[in-house]
Amino acid sequence: TETRLVSARAISLGGRLALLTVRDISEAERVERMRHDFVSNTSHELKTPVGAVTLLAEAIESAADDPAQVRHFASRIQAEALRLGNLTSRIMNLSRLQSTDSLAETRAVSIDEVVAAAIDMQSVAAESQGVEVVRGGDRGLYVRGDVQVLSDAIANLIANAIAYSPAGSRVGVGVKQMADAVEISVADRGIGIDESEQNRIFERFYRADQARSRRTGGTGLGLSIVKHAVQRHGGDVRLWSRPGRGSTFTVTLPLIPAPDADERSHKKSG
Ligand code: ADP
């Protein structure tokens, strides 16, 4: 794109229109390339579990007279099918969040409700990993948005915090009121993220360390979904991390007045 712009500038003899046209084409090309990358990454990711299911089905066929083996392969097929299902629903979520359609439902959303739902969604994972999730900070704050999308986003951060933390450690979920915003932070004392990878982990399908990530069975889509979900709400997500020390992801969302107080002030003025 850069080379193209330079050469266009050289040829166009100062023709502003020509330059604008080239910029437009480059933007269209960029979007097209993103779409192409998304489809090819997605297909690649789907191929792995589909291939595994095929092989396992063949294995069942040839182990037909050994019930123990059949059960073993069948349960592995179930696990792969589950993974395929998760992957598909995450891809759908991401594509919905990236589309230009507005959010399905927006209303005043209680951050207390979002955080409680997110912690609840991860309670089984926390228990099985031996990690305690602790909620702290301010209460009674509201944002405008889709409660489901926001809860899923925070749940994704908590899921990562749990997955990349040692057993017996704590994950802190904090809420902090700022002037016009609310900050929701998810902090862990886990493996941390190398500085060179901190920007890339928000990209679709990116996983910091293949071996480490594979162990947790991740898809590399979680943080990309978080980023898009938060941006759709006019907010942003930041990361602090040090390898070996832990990570803190902080989501910032625009604050709105508590709906009750709002109603009261309407009554007063009316
Ligand atoms: P995954 O499904 O692999 O967890 P994500 O998009 O949620 O995908 O995260 C991308 C990568 O970022 C992960 O594979 C992992 O390497 C890294 N990562 C995310 N959250 C954490 C965390 N809390 N601690 C350490 N590494 C993390």
XYZ file of C-alpha atoms and ligand atoms in Angstrom:
297
model
C 0.000 0.000 0.000
C 2.753 2.426 0.959
C 4.705 1.889 -2.302
C 1.517 2.243 -4.295
C 0.678 5.561 -2.688
C 4.154 6.874 -3.376
C 4.074 5.844 -7.016
C 0.551 7.196 -7.424
C 1.718 10.496 -5.982
C 4.575 10.561 -8.478
C 2.420 9.768 -11.517
C -0.613 11.822 -10.705
C 1.085 15.198 -11.323
C -0.502 16.619 -8.207
C -3.929 15.264 -9.176
C -5.652 15.055 -5.814
C -8.530 13.000 -7.147
C -6.226 10.300 -8.464
C -4.577 9.984 -5.072
C -7.928 9.742 -3.299
C -9.046 6.997 -5.684
C -5.910 4.999 -4.988
C -6.503 5.435 -1.232
C -10.075 4.153 -1.656
C -8.906 1.128 -3.571
C -6.303 0.413 -0.913
C -8.942 0.580 1.813
C -11.178 -1.803 -0.137
C -8.207 -4.077 -0.698
C -7.329 -3.976 2.976
C -10.873 -4.997 3.949
C -10.835 -7.706 1.282
C -7.511 -9.037 2.561
C -8.829 -9.062 6.132
C -11.870 -11.023 5.005
C -9.676 -13.438 3.080
C -7.353 -13.921 6.077
C -10.328 -14.477 8.345
C -11.806 -17.154 6.092
C -8.489 -18.937 5.598
C -7.566 -18.812 9.318
C -11.016 -20.041 10.218
C -10.936 -22.904 7.733
C -7.505 -23.881 8.970
C -8.694 -23.929 12.598
C -11.763 -25.987 11.687
C -9.726 -28.517 9.740
C -7.875 -29.767 12.832
C -10.895 -31.008 14.838
C -12.670 -32.200 11.673
C -9.576 -34.249 10.733
C -9.410 -35.659 14.252
C -13.076 -36.705 14.161
C -12.509 -38.458 10.816
C -9.506 -40.389 12.130
C -11.271 -41.305 15.363
C -14.326 -42.556 13.462
C -12.018 -44.784 11.397
C -10.374 -45.992 14.613
C -13.781 -46.942 16.042
C -14.548 -48.917 12.914
C -11.388 -50.994 13.198
C -11.710 -51.457 16.980
C -15.327 -52.591 16.736
C -14.877 -55.796 18.794
C -13.056 -54.047 21.654
C -15.699 -52.194 23.725
C -13.131 -50.390 25.898
C -11.371 -48.981 22.828
C -14.670 -48.012 21.237
C -15.647 -46.093 24.390
C -12.265 -44.389 24.477
C -12.462 -43.219 20.846
C -16.105 -42.215 21.254
C -15.297 -39.957 24.194
C -12.489 -38.365 22.198
C -14.912 -37.712 19.354
C -17.208 -36.043 21.865
C -14.364 -33.822 23.059
C -13.453 -32.825 19.496
C -17.111 -32.139 18.671
C -17.337 -29.902 21.734
C -14.243 -28.031 20.596
C -15.710 -27.669 17.119
C -18.932 -26.321 18.602
C -17.084 -23.793 20.773
C -14.961 -22.682 17.870
C -17.985 -22.219 15.624
C -19.904 -20.172 18.160
C -16.853 -17.997 18.831
C -16.370 -17.383 15.116
C -20.036 -16.419 14.844
C -19.767 -14.063 17.833
C -16.724 -12.419 16.363
C -18.256 -11.998 12.938
C -21.407 -10.507 14.493
C -19.336 -8.049 16.532
C -17.281 -7.071 13.497
C -20.298 -6.460 11.286
C -21.759 -2.987 11.021
C -25.127 -4.009 12.495
C -25.821 -2.338 15.776
C -25.806 -4.343 18.981
C -28.868 -6.560 19.374
C -30.166 -4.883 22.487
C -28.863 -1.885 24.356
C -30.119 -0.676 27.698
C -28.755 0.543 31.003
C -26.587 -2.327 32.195
C -25.480 -2.831 35.776
C -21.752 -3.542 36.052
C -22.521 -5.533 39.203
C -24.739 -7.772 37.075
C -22.092 -8.098 34.320
C -19.325 -9.024 36.748
C -21.488 -11.468 38.719
C -22.622 -13.210 35.524
C -19.048 -13.393 34.193
C -17.695 -14.880 37.439
C -20.596 -17.318 37.515
C -19.885 -18.487 33.950
C -16.316 -19.368 34.966
C -17.030 -20.876 38.373
C -16.651 -24.469 37.171
C -13.340 -23.687 35.453
C -12.091 -21.852 38.554
C -12.959 -24.760 40.795
C -11.378 -27.371 38.557
C -8.176 -25.283 38.255
C -8.108 -24.602 41.998
C -8.153 -20.834 41.418
C -10.162 -18.443 43.579
C -11.883 -15.527 41.827
C -12.298 -12.508 44.113
C -14.535 -9.536 43.290
C -13.663 -6.127 44.684
C -14.093 -2.393 44.148
C -16.999 -0.051 43.470
C -20.670 -1.032 43.216
C -23.816 0.452 41.693
C -22.285 1.600 38.380
C -24.015 1.499 34.971
C -23.090 1.558 31.292
C -25.227 1.461 28.166
C -25.021 -1.711 26.149
C -25.796 -5.362 25.705
C -25.539 -7.256 28.986
C -24.840 -10.595 27.256
C -22.018 -9.275 25.074
C -20.395 -7.477 28.007
C -20.704 -10.455 30.354
C -19.171 -12.756 27.732
C -16.266 -10.349 27.254
C -15.451 -10.166 30.969
C -15.958 -13.944 31.236
C -13.365 -14.417 28.470
C -10.831 -12.379 30.463
C -11.581 -14.359 33.625
C -11.304 -17.647 31.681
C -7.835 -16.654 30.464
C -6.758 -15.477 33.920
C -7.779 -18.871 35.322
C -6.252 -20.882 32.456
C -2.869 -19.149 32.624
C -2.564 -19.187 36.431
C -1.163 -21.809 38.792
C -3.464 -23.790 41.065
C -3.947 -22.166 44.446
C -3.591 -18.629 43.092
C -6.141 -15.830 43.068
C -7.749 -13.883 40.257
C -8.963 -10.421 41.187
C -11.904 -8.783 39.397
C -11.979 -5.096 40.307
C -14.378 -2.276 39.432
C -13.306 1.350 39.642
C -15.304 4.506 39.018
C -13.467 7.183 37.019
C -14.736 10.647 36.014
C -16.790 9.546 32.953
C -15.892 5.891 32.792
C -15.828 2.639 34.654
C -12.751 0.418 34.711
C -13.169 -3.308 35.087
C -9.891 -5.089 35.670
C -9.076 -8.773 35.714
C -5.747 -9.474 37.403
C -3.881 -12.749 37.720
C -0.541 -13.927 39.140
C -0.018 -16.316 36.257
C 2.596 -16.882 33.571
C 2.366 -13.364 32.105
C 2.885 -12.290 28.499
C 6.147 -11.357 26.854
C 6.368 -7.676 25.959
C 7.023 -8.471 22.296
C 3.692 -10.348 22.141
C 1.498 -7.971 24.111
C 0.099 -6.200 21.046
C -0.376 -9.318 18.985
C -2.474 -11.323 21.449
C -5.554 -9.248 20.530
C -5.307 -10.498 16.948
C -7.608 -13.270 15.797
C -6.187 -16.776 16.317
C -2.972 -15.452 17.841
C -1.625 -17.424 20.801
C 1.492 -16.315 22.605
C 3.154 -19.684 22.956
C 1.806 -22.563 20.903
C 2.774 -25.290 23.373
C 1.472 -23.425 26.380
C -1.736 -22.426 24.662
C -2.479 -25.854 23.269
C -2.347 -27.271 26.785
C -5.311 -25.062 27.711
C -7.204 -25.937 24.538
C -7.694 -22.296 23.574
C -8.806 -20.967 20.204
C -6.909 -17.676 20.084
C -10.220 -15.886 19.502
C -11.096 -14.867 23.064
C -9.197 -11.593 23.247
C -10.199 -10.596 19.750
C -13.843 -11.004 20.804
C -13.173 -8.988 23.968
C -11.600 -6.164 21.990
C -14.432 -5.948 19.466
C -17.128 -6.250 22.137
C -15.637 -3.450 24.199
C -15.022 -1.196 21.197
C -18.634 -1.672 20.080
C -19.568 -0.152 23.448
C -17.351 2.881 22.925
C -14.716 1.511 25.274
C -11.261 0.021 25.136
C -9.119 -2.698 26.666
C -5.544 -2.309 27.960
C -3.007 -4.785 29.173
C -0.279 -4.741 31.785
C 1.818 -7.843 32.069
C 5.184 -9.137 33.142
C 6.348 -12.666 32.307
C 6.367 -14.831 35.405
C 4.568 -12.188 37.481
C 1.086 -12.022 35.996
C -1.250 -9.996 33.826
C -3.931 -7.367 34.323
C -6.466 -6.653 31.588
C -8.409 -3.427 32.085
C -11.645 -2.714 30.238
C -12.811 0.909 30.180
C -16.442 1.727 29.335
C -18.334 5.033 29.244
C -20.304 5.503 32.464
C -23.997 6.492 32.506
C -26.028 7.652 35.516
C -27.746 4.917 37.528
C -31.200 4.505 35.914
C -33.065 5.035 39.203
C -31.358 8.336 39.888
C -32.066 9.310 36.284
C -35.777 8.596 36.693
C -35.889 10.542 39.923
C -34.287 13.594 38.354
C -36.779 13.393 35.444
C -39.650 13.401 37.912
C -38.192 16.370 39.743
C -37.730 18.421 36.596
C -41.131 17.370 35.190
P -6.791 -18.509 23.802
O -8.052 -19.198 23.420
O -5.574 -19.147 23.220
O -6.688 -18.250 25.271
P -7.079 -15.604 23.554
O -7.382 -14.742 22.370
O -8.042 -15.534 24.688
O -6.900 -17.093 23.033
O -5.637 -15.231 24.066
C -4.584 -15.161 23.149
C -3.267 -15.544 23.809
O -2.904 -14.551 24.763
C -3.326 -16.835 24.593
O -3.109 -17.954 23.784
C -2.207 -16.650 25.601
O -0.979 -16.975 24.986
C -2.240 -15.148 25.866
N -2.986 -14.792 27.091
C -4.250 -14.325 27.162
N -4.622 -14.053 28.427
C -3.552 -14.366 29.200
C -3.280 -14.304 30.617
N -4.193 -13.875 31.506
N -2.046 -14.679 31.031
C -1.113 -15.110 30.153
N -1.304 -15.196 28.812
C -2.503 -14.824 28.336
